[in-house]
C-alpha cells in the first residue's frame, strides 16, 4: 500500500475538491449551463465538508465549531476589506442605498465580519464603460452565499449528526423534502431569509451524505442498490429541469429541486465508488502538488476567483492600445480569442493572490505561514 500522507488525508477527497474548484472557475468564466450537470461542484464541496465535519465531531462540538469558524473568517475578512475598499472608493454610501435602507444597511455591514446573512453591496456601481463593468460588485460578492451556507452547516452539524445517528435515512432525505416545498414555489419565503433556507435545503442532503460516508452508512448499502437509486433520483432531477427551466435554461443553479436531486445522486455515486487513497496513483500523481496547493488554499481560491476573472478584462484590453492593433486583422484576432486569453490569464492571477493573501489561511489554522503550500504537512487539529 502506498505510504501514508502526513496528516492522514484522503487524496481521493482532495482530488474531488480540486476538481470542484476548477469547475467553479470555469463556470464563472464561460457561464456554460451544462457544467452544472457534468460536475455539480457545490454539492460535492458540501459533501466533502460534511464528511470532514463528522470526523472532527469525535471531539467536543464547541471546540470543533470554534476551529472551523476560526479557519473560515480571517480569509473572508481580508477579501471583505478589499471589496469594501473598492466599494467605498467607487462612491458607494450604504446608508443612502435605496435597496438597503439607512440604519439597517449600516448594520448589515456586520455580515462582512460574521456572515450569518448576506453582505450588502450595490447592484450597479460606476459606469458600464469603466475599468470594471458596473455589475462587478454583484459578481464579486455574490459567491459569499457559499460562506454563509457553510457557516450555518457548521453551526448546525452537532444537532444534525445527532439526528443522523438516531434517524439516518430521515435526516438524509429531509432536506430534499424541504427543497420540494421551498424550492418549487409551494411555500415562498421572501428576501435573504428565503435564500438562506433554500441553500440549506438544496445542499443539506449533500452535507449529510458526508456524514453517511464518514459513519460508514453508505458502505452498508449494496452498491448496485445505491447506484440504481441515485440514478433514479438524478433522472428525476433532469426531468424536473426540463419542465422548469431557469433564465439560463438547464443551469441547475436556477432550479433548486433539480440541483438538489442531481447533486444528491451524483455525490452518492462518487462516494459509493470512493477508494481510500493515501496518495494519488498512476497518471494522477503528476497533479499531486497542485491538488495539495488547491486544498490548502481552497477558501482563498473560491473567494477571489470571480474578482480575478473580471480583472483579466482591463489587462487584456491594454493590448488594444498596441500599435499593431491598428491593423484590423490583429484586432479581430484578439476579439475572437478574448475568452481564451481570459482563461489563460486568470490562473496566474489566482496564483499571485495565493501568494499575496493565501498565507492568512495558515494563520487562521494556527500553522506557520507558507507562500506556496504545494507539499503536504501534518494538519493542525481544529
Short mmCIF file of the C-alpha atoms (twelve columns), coordinates in Angstrom:
data_MODEL
# 
_entry.id   MODEL 
# 
loop_
_atom_site.group_PDB 
_atom_site.id 
_atom_site.type_symbol 
_atom_site.label_atom_id 
_atom_site.label_alt_id 
_atom_site.label_comp_id 
_atom_site.label_asym_id 
_atom_site.label_seq_id 
_atom_site.Cartn_x 
_atom_site.Cartn_y 
_atom_site.Cartn_z 
_atom_site.pdbx_PDB_model_num 
ATOM 1   C CA . UNK A 1   0.000   0.000  0.000   1 
ATOM 2   C CA . UNK A 2   1.329   3.490  -0.779  1 
ATOM 3   C CA . UNK A 3   2.857   5.376  2.081   1 
ATOM 4   C CA . UNK A 4   0.520   7.329  4.284   1 
ATOM 5   C CA . UNK A 5   0.290   11.053 3.654   1 
ATOM 6   C CA . UNK A 6   1.169   13.360 6.528   1 
ATOM 7   C CA . UNK A 7   -1.999  14.180 8.416   1 
ATOM 8   C CA . UNK A 8   -3.720  11.059 7.085   1 
ATOM 9   C CA . UNK A 9   -5.586  12.896 4.304   1 
ATOM 10  C CA . UNK A 10  -7.772  11.028 1.836   1 
ATOM 11  C CA . UNK A 11  -6.331  12.043 -1.518  1 
ATOM 12  C CA . UNK A 12  -9.435  10.959 -3.423  1 
ATOM 13  C CA . UNK A 13  -11.473 13.520 -1.500  1 
ATOM 14  C CA . UNK A 14  -8.721  16.096 -2.019  1 
ATOM 15  C CA . UNK A 15  -8.857  15.413 -5.762  1 
ATOM 16  C CA . UNK A 16  -12.630 15.890 -5.817  1 
ATOM 17  C CA . UNK A 17  -12.278 19.234 -4.022  1 
ATOM 18  C CA . UNK A 18  -9.683  20.396 -6.549  1 
ATOM 19  C CA . UNK A 19  -11.898 19.375 -9.479  1 
ATOM 20  C CA . UNK A 20  -14.818 21.205 -7.881  1 
ATOM 21  C CA . UNK A 21  -12.787 24.414 -7.586  1 
ATOM 22  C CA . UNK A 22  -11.622 24.216 -11.197 1 
ATOM 23  C CA . UNK A 23  -15.190 23.655 -12.341 1 
ATOM 24  C CA . UNK A 24  -16.385 26.680 -10.351 1 
ATOM 25  C CA . UNK A 25  -13.775 28.890 -12.019 1 
ATOM 26  C CA . UNK A 26  -14.648 27.598 -15.494 1 
ATOM 27  C CA . UNK A 27  -18.361 28.103 -14.848 1 
ATOM 28  C CA . UNK A 28  -17.855 31.709 -13.838 1 
ATOM 29  C CA . UNK A 29  -15.614 32.230 -16.853 1 
ATOM 30  C CA . UNK A 30  -17.921 30.834 -19.502 1 
ATOM 31  C CA . UNK A 31  -21.322 30.510 -17.819 1 
ATOM 32  C CA . UNK A 32  -21.961 27.188 -19.544 1 
ATOM 33  C CA . UNK A 33  -25.121 25.669 -18.067 1 
ATOM 34  C CA . UNK A 34  -24.024 22.116 -18.894 1 
ATOM 35  C CA . UNK A 35  -21.140 22.398 -16.416 1 
ATOM 36  C CA . UNK A 36  -23.677 22.303 -13.572 1 
ATOM 37  C CA . UNK A 37  -24.742 18.877 -14.839 1 
ATOM 38  C CA . UNK A 38  -21.342 17.440 -15.740 1 
ATOM 39  C CA . UNK A 39  -19.958 18.182 -12.268 1 
ATOM 40  C CA . UNK A 40  -22.192 19.737 -9.565  1 
ATOM 41  C CA . UNK A 41  -19.329 21.371 -7.684  1 
ATOM 42  C CA . UNK A 42  -21.220 22.900 -4.800  1 
ATOM 43  C CA . UNK A 43  -22.928 19.657 -3.856  1 
ATOM 44  C CA . UNK A 44  -19.571 17.882 -3.952  1 
ATOM 45  C CA . UNK A 45  -17.892 20.565 -1.823  1 
ATOM 46  C CA . UNK A 46  -20.642 20.486 0.799   1 
ATOM 47  C CA . UNK A 47  -20.492 16.683 0.957   1 
ATOM 48  C CA . UNK A 48  -16.725 16.710 1.451   1 
ATOM 49  C CA . UNK A 49  -17.058 19.360 4.154   1 
ATOM 50  C CA . UNK A 50  -19.785 17.324 5.862   1 
ATOM 51  C CA . UNK A 51  -17.548 14.255 5.902   1 
ATOM 52  C CA . UNK A 52  -14.673 16.180 7.479   1 
ATOM 53  C CA . UNK A 53  -17.057 17.752 9.989   1 
ATOM 54  C CA . UNK A 54  -18.390 14.358 11.059  1 
ATOM 55  C CA . UNK A 55  -14.841 13.107 11.571  1 
ATOM 56  C CA . UNK A 56  -13.937 16.185 13.608  1 
ATOM 57  C CA . UNK A 57  -17.021 15.875 15.828  1 
ATOM 58  C CA . UNK A 58  -15.434 12.927 17.573  1 
ATOM 59  C CA . UNK A 59  -14.061 15.777 19.694  1 
ATOM 60  C CA . UNK A 60  -16.140 18.286 21.717  1 
ATOM 61  C CA . UNK A 61  -18.569 20.124 19.439  1 
ATOM 62  C CA . UNK A 62  -17.760 23.590 20.787  1 
ATOM 63  C CA . UNK A 63  -14.067 23.100 20.096  1 
ATOM 64  C CA . UNK A 64  -14.751 21.864 16.558  1 
ATOM 65  C CA . UNK A 65  -17.148 24.698 15.673  1 
ATOM 66  C CA . UNK A 66  -14.745 27.280 17.065  1 
ATOM 67  C CA . UNK A 67  -11.920 25.818 14.991  1 
ATOM 68  C CA . UNK A 68  -13.936 25.702 11.763  1 
ATOM 69  C CA . UNK A 69  -15.156 29.270 12.191  1 
ATOM 70  C CA . UNK A 70  -11.651 30.428 13.028  1 
ATOM 71  C CA . UNK A 71  -10.343 28.899 9.816   1 
ATOM 72  C CA . UNK A 72  -13.106 30.432 7.732   1 
ATOM 73  C CA . UNK A 73  -13.338 34.032 8.907   1 
ATOM 74  C CA . UNK A 74  -9.835  35.594 8.570   1 
ATOM 75  C CA . UNK A 75  -9.548  34.842 4.811   1 
ATOM 76  C CA . UNK A 76  -13.053 36.255 4.390   1 
ATOM 77  C CA . UNK A 77  -12.110 39.381 6.367   1 
ATOM 78  C CA . UNK A 78  -9.210  40.052 4.000   1 
ATOM 79  C CA . UNK A 79  -11.462 39.615 0.976   1 
ATOM 80  C CA . UNK A 80  -14.240 41.687 2.535   1 
ATOM 81  C CA . UNK A 81  -11.844 44.517 3.396   1 
ATOM 82  C CA . UNK A 82  -10.643 44.637 -0.210  1 
ATOM 83  C CA . UNK A 83  -14.196 44.636 -1.591  1 
ATOM 84  C CA . UNK A 84  -15.379 47.327 0.837   1 
ATOM 85  C CA . UNK A 85  -12.380 49.496 -0.042  1 
ATOM 86  C CA . UNK A 86  -13.297 49.238 -3.737  1 
ATOM 87  C CA . UNK A 87  -16.969 49.923 -2.998  1 
ATOM 88  C CA . UNK A 88  -16.309 52.978 -0.868  1 
ATOM 89  C CA . UNK A 89  -13.633 54.251 -3.263  1 
ATOM 90  C CA . UNK A 90  -16.225 53.947 -6.029  1 
ATOM 91  C CA . UNK A 91  -18.558 56.276 -4.147  1 
ATOM 92  C CA . UNK A 92  -20.976 53.785 -2.561  1 
ATOM 93  C CA . UNK A 93  -22.699 55.002 0.594   1 
ATOM 94  C CA . UNK A 94  -24.552 52.124 2.213   1 
ATOM 95  C CA . UNK A 95  -26.660 54.430 4.381   1 
ATOM 96  C CA . UNK A 96  -28.058 56.096 1.270   1 
ATOM 97  C CA . UNK A 97  -28.514 52.962 -0.820  1 
ATOM 98  C CA . UNK A 98  -32.256 52.813 -1.665  1 
ATOM 99  C CA . UNK A 99  -32.191 48.999 -1.804  1 
ATOM 100 C CA . UNK A 100 -30.765 48.648 1.712   1 
ATOM 101 C CA . UNK A 101 -32.154 51.479 3.736   1 
ATOM 102 C CA . UNK A 102 -30.402 53.665 6.283   1 
ATOM 103 C CA . UNK A 103 -29.588 52.125 9.631   1 
ATOM 104 C CA . UNK A 104 -30.381 48.574 8.529   1 
ATOM 105 C CA . UNK A 105 -27.913 48.938 5.675   1 
ATOM 106 C CA . UNK A 106 -25.191 50.028 8.088   1 
ATOM 107 C CA . UNK A 107 -25.954 47.150 10.449  1 
ATOM 108 C CA . UNK A 108 -25.871 44.650 7.586   1 
ATOM 109 C CA . UNK A 109 -22.204 45.511 7.034   1 
ATOM 110 C CA . UNK A 110 -21.571 43.222 10.019  1 
ATOM 111 C CA . UNK A 111 -22.094 40.322 7.608   1 
ATOM 112 C CA . UNK A 112 -18.648 41.112 6.199   1 
ATOM 113 C CA . UNK A 113 -17.353 40.206 9.675   1 
ATOM 114 C CA . UNK A 114 -19.600 37.271 10.573  1 
ATOM 115 C CA . UNK A 115 -21.701 36.185 7.582   1 
ATOM 116 C CA . UNK A 116 -24.898 34.948 9.159   1 
ATOM 117 C CA . UNK A 117 -26.725 36.887 6.439   1 
ATOM 118 C CA . UNK A 118 -25.980 38.398 3.063   1 
ATOM 119 C CA . UNK A 119 -23.267 41.103 2.941   1 
ATOM 120 C CA . UNK A 120 -24.676 44.280 1.347   1 
ATOM 121 C CA . UNK A 121 -23.445 45.719 -1.936  1 
ATOM 122 C CA . UNK A 122 -24.848 47.889 -4.729  1 
ATOM 123 C CA . UNK A 123 -26.265 46.173 -7.794  1 
ATOM 124 C CA . UNK A 124 -24.656 48.793 -10.007 1 
ATOM 125 C CA . UNK A 125 -21.605 50.919 -9.304  1 
ATOM 126 C CA . UNK A 126 -19.648 53.053 -11.738 1 
ATOM 127 C CA . UNK A 127 -20.120 53.081 -15.485 1 
ATOM 128 C CA . UNK A 128 -20.707 50.183 -17.887 1 
ATOM 129 C CA . UNK A 129 -17.703 51.508 -19.825 1 
ATOM 130 C CA . UNK A 130 -15.485 51.818 -16.767 1 
ATOM 131 C CA . UNK A 131 -12.462 49.784 -15.733 1 
ATOM 132 C CA . UNK A 132 -14.822 47.105 -14.450 1 
ATOM 133 C CA . UNK A 133 -18.397 46.630 -15.609 1 
ATOM 134 C CA . UNK A 134 -20.965 48.256 -13.355 1 
ATOM 135 C CA . UNK A 135 -22.208 44.892 -12.001 1 
ATOM 136 C CA . UNK A 136 -18.778 43.918 -10.684 1 
ATOM 137 C CA . UNK A 137 -19.883 44.081 -7.035  1 
ATOM 138 C CA . UNK A 138 -22.652 41.541 -7.577  1 
ATOM 139 C CA . UNK A 139 -20.237 39.199 -9.334  1 
ATOM 140 C CA . UNK A 140 -17.535 39.630 -6.691  1 
ATOM 141 C CA . UNK A 141 -19.680 39.439 -3.539  1 
ATOM 142 C CA . UNK A 142 -22.384 37.086 -4.830  1 
ATOM 143 C CA . UNK A 143 -20.328 33.908 -4.230  1 
ATOM 144 C CA . UNK A 144 -20.269 34.691 -0.497  1 
ATOM 145 C CA . UNK A 145 -23.563 32.780 -0.273  1 
ATOM 146 C CA . UNK A 146 -21.411 29.662 -0.028  1 
ATOM 147 C CA . UNK A 147 -19.553 31.028 3.002   1 
ATOM 148 C CA . UNK A 148 -22.867 31.838 4.686   1 
ATOM 149 C CA . UNK A 149 -24.286 28.384 3.961   1 
ATOM 150 C CA . UNK A 150 -21.085 26.667 5.104   1 
ATOM 151 C CA . UNK A 151 -21.153 28.615 8.369   1 
ATOM 152 C CA . UNK A 152 -24.740 27.604 9.104   1 
ATOM 153 C CA . UNK A 153 -23.990 23.966 8.289   1 
ATOM 154 C CA . UNK A 154 -21.022 24.028 10.672  1 
ATOM 155 C CA . UNK A 155 -23.122 25.526 13.474  1 
ATOM 156 C CA . UNK A 156 -25.949 23.042 12.874  1 
ATOM 157 C CA . UNK A 157 -23.707 19.982 12.488  1 
ATOM 158 C CA . UNK A 158 -23.733 18.746 16.107  1 
ATOM 159 C CA . UNK A 159 -27.543 18.604 16.043  1 
ATOM 160 C CA . UNK A 160 -27.614 17.222 12.504  1 
ATOM 161 C CA . UNK A 161 -25.130 14.489 13.362  1 
ATOM 162 C CA . UNK A 162 -27.099 13.550 16.481  1 
ATOM 163 C CA . UNK A 163 -30.283 13.366 14.402  1 
ATOM 164 C CA . UNK A 164 -28.474 11.358 11.736  1 
ATOM 165 C CA . UNK A 165 -27.300 8.775  14.230  1 
ATOM 166 C CA . UNK A 166 -30.839 8.338  15.591  1 
ATOM 167 C CA . UNK A 167 -32.789 8.580  12.315  1 
ATOM 168 C CA . UNK A 168 -30.226 8.290  9.497   1 
ATOM 169 C CA . UNK A 169 -32.500 7.969  6.483   1 
ATOM 170 C CA . UNK A 170 -35.000 10.577 7.630   1 
ATOM 171 C CA . UNK A 171 -32.194 13.075 8.309   1 
ATOM 172 C CA . UNK A 172 -30.583 12.287 4.966   1 
ATOM 173 C CA . UNK A 173 -33.733 12.787 2.912   1 
ATOM 174 C CA . UNK A 174 -35.420 15.588 4.885   1 
ATOM 175 C CA . UNK A 175 -33.571 18.412 3.058   1 
ATOM 176 C CA . UNK A 176 -34.782 17.052 -0.296  1 
ATOM 177 C CA . UNK A 177 -38.339 17.126 1.010   1 
ATOM 178 C CA . UNK A 178 -37.802 20.678 2.260   1 
ATOM 179 C CA . UNK A 179 -36.467 21.679 -1.163  1 
ATOM 180 C CA . UNK A 180 -39.631 20.309 -2.748  1 
ATOM 181 C CA . UNK A 181 -41.538 22.794 -0.597  1 
ATOM 182 C CA . UNK A 182 -39.398 25.954 -0.525  1 
ATOM 183 C CA . UNK A 183 -37.594 25.447 -3.832  1 
ATOM 184 C CA . UNK A 184 -40.609 24.985 -6.081  1 
ATOM 185 C CA . UNK A 185 -42.858 27.851 -5.039  1 
ATOM 186 C CA . UNK A 186 -45.209 25.775 -2.879  1 
ATOM 187 C CA . UNK A 187 -44.067 27.973 0.023   1 
ATOM 188 C CA . UNK A 188 -42.320 31.252 -0.731  1 
ATOM 189 C CA . UNK A 189 -40.059 32.888 1.846   1 
ATOM 190 C CA . UNK A 190 -39.036 36.352 0.662   1 
ATOM 191 C CA . UNK A 191 -35.671 38.065 0.837   1 
ATOM 192 C CA . UNK A 192 -32.335 36.768 2.016   1 
ATOM 193 C CA . UNK A 193 -34.010 34.620 4.672   1 
ATOM 194 C CA . UNK A 194 -35.655 32.663 1.888   1 
ATOM 195 C CA . UNK A 195 -32.366 32.386 0.006   1 
ATOM 196 C CA . UNK A 196 -30.569 31.097 3.118   1 
ATOM 197 C CA . UNK A 197 -33.264 28.494 3.827   1 
ATOM 198 C CA . UNK A 198 -33.298 27.409 0.184   1 
ATOM 199 C CA . UNK A 199 -29.498 26.999 0.125   1 
ATOM 200 C CA . UNK A 200 -29.629 25.000 3.366   1 
ATOM 201 C CA . UNK A 201 -32.316 22.738 1.920   1 
ATOM 202 C CA . UNK A 202 -30.766 22.271 -1.534  1 
ATOM 203 C CA . UNK A 203 -27.372 21.215 -0.212  1 
ATOM 204 C CA . UNK A 204 -28.421 19.787 3.151   1 
ATOM 205 C CA . UNK A 205 -28.657 16.216 1.879   1 
ATOM 206 C CA . UNK A 206 -25.180 16.503 0.343   1 
ATOM 207 C CA . UNK A 207 -23.797 17.668 3.694   1 
ATOM 208 C CA . UNK A 208 -25.491 14.749 5.474   1 
ATOM 209 C CA . UNK A 209 -24.179 12.399 2.768   1 
ATOM 210 C CA . UNK A 210 -20.761 13.406 4.062   1 
ATOM 211 C CA . UNK A 211 -21.896 12.131 7.468   1 
ATOM 212 C CA . UNK A 212 -23.129 8.902  5.874   1 
ATOM 213 C CA . UNK A 213 -19.773 8.393  4.168   1 
ATOM 214 C CA . UNK A 214 -17.779 9.093  7.319   1 
ATOM 215 C CA . UNK A 215 -20.039 6.976  9.560   1 
ATOM 216 C CA . UNK A 216 -19.992 4.032  7.151   1 
ATOM 217 C CA . UNK A 217 -23.712 4.042  6.306   1 
ATOM 218 C CA . UNK A 218 -23.113 4.238  2.545   1 
ATOM 219 C CA . UNK A 219 -20.741 1.294  2.696   1 
ATOM 220 C CA . UNK A 220 -23.543 -0.806 4.209   1 
ATOM 221 C CA . UNK A 221 -25.812 -0.248 1.187   1 
ATOM 222 C CA . UNK A 222 -25.193 -2.699 -1.682  1 
ATOM 223 C CA . UNK A 223 -23.512 -0.804 -4.482  1 
ATOM 224 C CA . UNK A 224 -25.989 -1.861 -7.150  1 
ATOM 225 C CA . UNK A 225 -28.860 -0.627 -4.991  1 
ATOM 226 C CA . UNK A 226 -27.218 2.695  -4.104  1 
ATOM 227 C CA . UNK A 227 -26.222 3.447  -7.698  1 
ATOM 228 C CA . UNK A 228 -29.617 2.432  -9.083  1 
ATOM 229 C CA . UNK A 229 -31.451 4.628  -6.580  1 
ATOM 230 C CA . UNK A 230 -29.037 7.505  -7.236  1 
ATOM 231 C CA . UNK A 231 -29.600 7.212  -10.988 1 
ATOM 232 C CA . UNK A 232 -33.361 7.387  -10.492 1 
ATOM 233 C CA . UNK A 233 -33.041 10.487 -8.298  1 
ATOM 234 C CA . UNK A 234 -30.764 12.112 -10.881 1 
ATOM 235 C CA . UNK A 235 -33.181 11.232 -13.673 1 
ATOM 236 C CA . UNK A 236 -35.947 12.918 -11.712 1 
ATOM 237 C CA . UNK A 237 -33.742 15.999 -11.366 1 
ATOM 238 C CA . UNK A 238 -33.207 16.231 -15.121 1 
ATOM 239 C CA . UNK A 239 -36.897 15.607 -15.764 1 
ATOM 240 C CA . UNK A 240 -37.806 18.417 -13.382 1 
ATOM 241 C CA . UNK A 241 -35.283 20.749 -15.001 1 
ATOM 242 C CA . UNK A 242 -36.708 20.005 -18.446 1 
ATOM 243 C CA . UNK A 243 -40.129 21.217 -17.337 1 
ATOM 244 C CA . UNK A 244 -38.946 24.092 -15.138 1 
ATOM 245 C CA . UNK A 245 -36.038 25.780 -16.950 1 
ATOM 246 C CA . UNK A 246 -34.471 28.823 -15.349 1 
ATOM 247 C CA . UNK A 247 -33.399 32.094 -17.001 1 
ATOM 248 C CA . UNK A 248 -30.410 30.270 -18.490 1 
ATOM 249 C CA . UNK A 249 -32.228 27.107 -19.486 1 
ATOM 250 C CA . UNK A 250 -30.712 23.983 -17.969 1 
ATOM 251 C CA . UNK A 251 -28.487 25.809 -15.483 1 
ATOM 252 C CA . UNK A 252 -29.231 23.861 -12.313 1 
ATOM 253 C CA . UNK A 253 -28.177 26.790 -10.131 1 
ATOM 254 C CA . UNK A 254 -31.515 28.395 -11.032 1 
ATOM 255 C CA . UNK A 255 -33.622 25.242 -10.478 1 
ATOM 256 C CA . UNK A 256 -33.421 24.314 -6.762  1 
ATOM 257 C CA . UNK A 257 -35.174 20.931 -6.841  1 
ATOM 258 C CA . UNK A 258 -33.208 19.796 -9.887  1 
ATOM 259 C CA . UNK A 259 -29.965 20.987 -8.283  1 
ATOM 260 C CA . UNK A 260 -30.743 19.195 -5.026  1 
ATOM 261 C CA . UNK A 261 -31.691 15.848 -6.571  1 
ATOM 262 C CA . UNK A 262 -28.995 15.809 -9.275  1 
ATOM 263 C CA . UNK A 263 -26.279 16.783 -6.777  1 
ATOM 264 C CA . UNK A 264 -27.517 14.204 -4.270  1 
ATOM 265 C CA . UNK A 265 -27.418 11.323 -6.746  1 
ATOM 266 C CA . UNK A 266 -24.084 12.446 -8.199  1 
ATOM 267 C CA . UNK A 267 -22.460 12.583 -4.756  1 
ATOM 268 C CA . UNK A 268 -23.893 9.163  -3.791  1 
ATOM 269 C CA . UNK A 269 -22.146 7.615  -6.797  1 
ATOM 270 C CA . UNK A 270 -18.869 9.458  -6.153  1 
ATOM 271 C CA . UNK A 271 -18.796 8.305  -2.539  1 
ATOM 272 C CA . UNK A 272 -20.061 4.809  -3.265  1 
ATOM 273 C CA . UNK A 273 -17.042 4.238  -5.531  1 
ATOM 274 C CA . UNK A 274 -14.643 6.172  -3.287  1 
ATOM 275 C CA . UNK A 275 -11.268 4.480  -2.892  1 
ATOM 276 C CA . UNK A 276 -9.191  5.227  0.183   1 
ATOM 277 C CA . UNK A 277 -6.095  6.791  -1.357  1 
ATOM 278 C CA . UNK A 278 -3.122  7.772  0.748   1 
ATOM 279 C CA . UNK A 279 -1.578  9.310  -2.360  1 
ATOM 280 C CA . UNK A 280 -2.581  9.965  -5.950  1 
ATOM 281 C CA . UNK A 281 -1.860  6.983  -8.152  1 
ATOM 282 C CA . UNK A 282 -0.663  6.490  -11.717 1 
ATOM 283 C CA . UNK A 283 -1.040  9.460  -14.042 1 
ATOM 284 C CA . UNK A 284 -2.793  11.424 -11.323 1 
ATOM 285 C CA . UNK A 285 0.442   11.550 -9.339  1 
ATOM 286 C CA . UNK A 286 1.800   14.370 -11.530 1 
ATOM 287 C CA . UNK A 287 -1.023  16.578 -10.254 1 
ATOM 288 C CA . UNK A 288 -0.186  15.926 -6.606  1 
ATOM 289 C CA . UNK A 289 1.362   19.315 -5.865  1 
ATOM 290 C CA . UNK A 290 -1.464  21.263 -7.487  1 
ATOM 291 C CA . UNK A 291 -4.065  19.179 -5.655  1 
ATOM 292 C CA . UNK A 292 -2.256  19.842 -2.378  1 
ATOM 293 C CA . UNK A 293 -1.968  23.559 -3.167  1 
ATOM 294 C CA . UNK A 294 -5.640  23.950 -4.064  1 
ATOM 295 C CA . UNK A 295 -6.764  22.123 -0.929  1 
ATOM 296 C CA . UNK A 296 -4.534  24.253 1.274   1 
ATOM 297 C CA . UNK A 297 -5.856  27.412 -0.383  1 
ATOM 298 C CA . UNK A 298 -9.437  26.399 -1.198  1 
ATOM 299 C CA . UNK A 299 -11.026 29.348 0.639   1 
ATOM 300 C CA . UNK A 300 -8.683  31.867 -0.991  1 
ATOM 301 C CA . UNK A 301 -9.293  30.480 -4.473  1 
ATOM 302 C CA . UNK A 302 -13.046 30.428 -4.011  1 
ATOM 303 C CA . UNK A 303 -13.288 33.926 -2.541  1 
ATOM 304 C CA . UNK A 304 -11.097 35.711 -5.074  1 
ATOM 305 C CA . UNK A 305 -11.613 33.877 -8.360  1 
ATOM 306 C CA . UNK A 306 -14.601 35.882 -9.592  1 
ATOM 307 C CA . UNK A 307 -12.951 39.237 -8.940  1 
ATOM 308 C CA . UNK A 308 -9.804  37.981 -10.666 1 
ATOM 309 C CA . UNK A 309 -11.810 36.835 -13.684 1 
ATOM 310 C CA . UNK A 310 -13.110 40.397 -14.016 1 
ATOM 311 C CA . UNK A 311 -9.589  41.757 -13.541 1 
ATOM 312 C CA . UNK A 312 -8.455  39.942 -16.687 1 
ATOM 313 C CA . UNK A 313 -10.633 42.265 -18.813 1 
ATOM 314 C CA . UNK A 314 -8.783  45.577 -18.249 1 
ATOM 315 C CA . UNK A 315 -5.460  43.746 -18.513 1 
ATOM 316 C CA . UNK A 316 -6.334  42.215 -21.885 1 
ATOM 317 C CA . UNK A 317 -7.879  45.480 -23.071 1 
ATOM 318 C CA . UNK A 318 -4.480  47.161 -22.754 1 
ATOM 319 C CA . UNK A 319 -3.430  45.101 -25.770 1 
ATOM 320 C CA . UNK A 320 -5.800  47.158 -27.937 1 
ATOM 321 C CA . UNK A 321 -3.525  50.162 -27.362 1 
ATOM 322 C CA . UNK A 322 -0.564  48.436 -29.009 1 
ATOM 323 C CA . UNK A 323 0.488   49.926 -32.385 1 
ATOM 324 C CA . UNK A 324 -0.068  46.634 -34.210 1 
ATOM 325 C CA . UNK A 325 -3.755  46.809 -33.290 1 
ATOM 326 C CA . UNK A 326 -4.160  49.498 -35.921 1 
ATOM 327 C CA . UNK A 327 -4.267  46.536 -38.297 1 
ATOM 328 C CA . UNK A 328 -7.833  45.203 -38.206 1 
ATOM 329 C CA . UNK A 329 -6.591  41.622 -38.589 1 
ATOM 330 C CA . UNK A 330 -4.789  41.762 -35.245 1 
ATOM 331 C CA . UNK A 331 -7.714  43.467 -33.560 1 
ATOM 332 C CA . UNK A 332 -10.134 40.888 -34.957 1 
ATOM 333 C CA . UNK A 333 -7.815  38.076 -33.840 1 
ATOM 334 C CA . UNK A 334 -7.851  39.392 -30.268 1 
ATOM 335 C CA . UNK A 335 -11.632 39.760 -30.387 1 
ATOM 336 C CA . UNK A 336 -12.079 36.157 -31.495 1 
ATOM 337 C CA . UNK A 337 -9.707  34.759 -28.848 1 
ATOM 338 C CA . UNK A 338 -10.726 37.049 -25.981 1 
ATOM 339 C CA . UNK A 339 -12.206 34.286 -23.821 1 
ATOM 340 C CA . UNK A 340 -9.159  32.130 -24.415 1 
ATOM 341 C CA . UNK A 341 -6.896  34.881 -23.083 1 
ATOM 342 C CA . UNK A 342 -9.167  35.361 -20.073 1 
ATOM 343 C CA . UNK A 343 -8.935  31.630 -19.349 1 
ATOM 344 C CA . UNK A 344 -5.147  31.638 -19.693 1 
ATOM 345 C CA . UNK A 345 -4.654  34.795 -17.631 1 
ATOM 346 C CA . UNK A 346 -6.918  34.042 -14.670 1 
ATOM 347 C CA . UNK A 347 -4.814  31.126 -13.411 1 
ATOM 348 C CA . UNK A 348 -1.573  33.113 -12.879 1 
ATOM 349 C CA . UNK A 349 -3.689  35.846 -11.253 1 
ATOM 350 C CA . UNK A 350 -5.114  33.245 -8.878  1 
ATOM 351 C CA . UNK A 351 -1.547  32.089 -8.223  1 
ATOM 352 C CA . UNK A 352 -0.493  35.658 -7.397  1 
ATOM 353 C CA . UNK A 353 -3.415  36.007 -4.998  1 
ATOM 354 C CA . UNK A 354 -2.499  32.705 -3.342  1 
ATOM 355 C CA . UNK A 355 0.972   34.131 -2.703  1 
ATOM 356 C CA . UNK A 356 -0.320  37.564 -1.668  1 
ATOM 357 C CA . UNK A 357 -3.034  36.603 0.835   1 
ATOM 358 C CA . UNK A 358 -3.296  32.806 0.945   1 
ATOM 359 C CA . UNK A 359 -0.991  32.606 3.963   1 
ATOM 360 C CA . UNK A 360 -3.846  34.044 6.016   1 
ATOM 361 C CA . UNK A 361 -5.391  30.558 5.825   1 
ATOM 362 C CA . UNK A 362 -2.303  29.223 7.593   1 
ATOM 363 C CA . UNK A 363 -2.561  31.820 10.351  1 
ATOM 364 C CA . UNK A 364 -6.265  31.041 10.733  1 
ATOM 365 C CA . UNK A 365 -5.400  27.348 11.140  1 
ATOM 366 C CA . UNK A 366 -2.599  28.174 13.603  1 
ATOM 367 C CA . UNK A 367 0.043   26.955 11.191  1 
ATOM 368 C CA . UNK A 368 3.324   28.518 10.139  1 
ATOM 369 C CA . UNK A 369 2.554   30.689 7.067   1 
ATOM 370 C CA . UNK A 370 3.681   29.404 3.673   1 
ATOM 371 C CA . UNK A 371 3.515   31.272 0.363   1 
ATOM 372 C CA . UNK A 372 3.095   28.205 -1.861  1 
ATOM 373 C CA . UNK A 373 1.940   25.159 0.153   1 
ATOM 374 C CA . UNK A 374 2.173   22.506 -2.545  1 
ATOM 375 C CA . UNK A 375 3.634   19.865 -0.239  1 
ATOM 376 C CA . UNK A 376 1.571   18.237 2.500   1 
ATOM 377 C CA . UNK A 377 2.478   18.525 6.151   1 
ATOM 378 C CA . UNK A 378 0.738   17.427 9.316   1 
ATOM 379 C CA . UNK A 379 -2.525  19.288 9.762   1 
ATOM 380 C CA . UNK A 380 -3.462  21.076 12.948  1 
ATOM 381 C CA . UNK A 381 -6.471  19.959 14.954  1 
ATOM 382 C CA . UNK A 382 -9.472  22.216 14.710  1 
# 
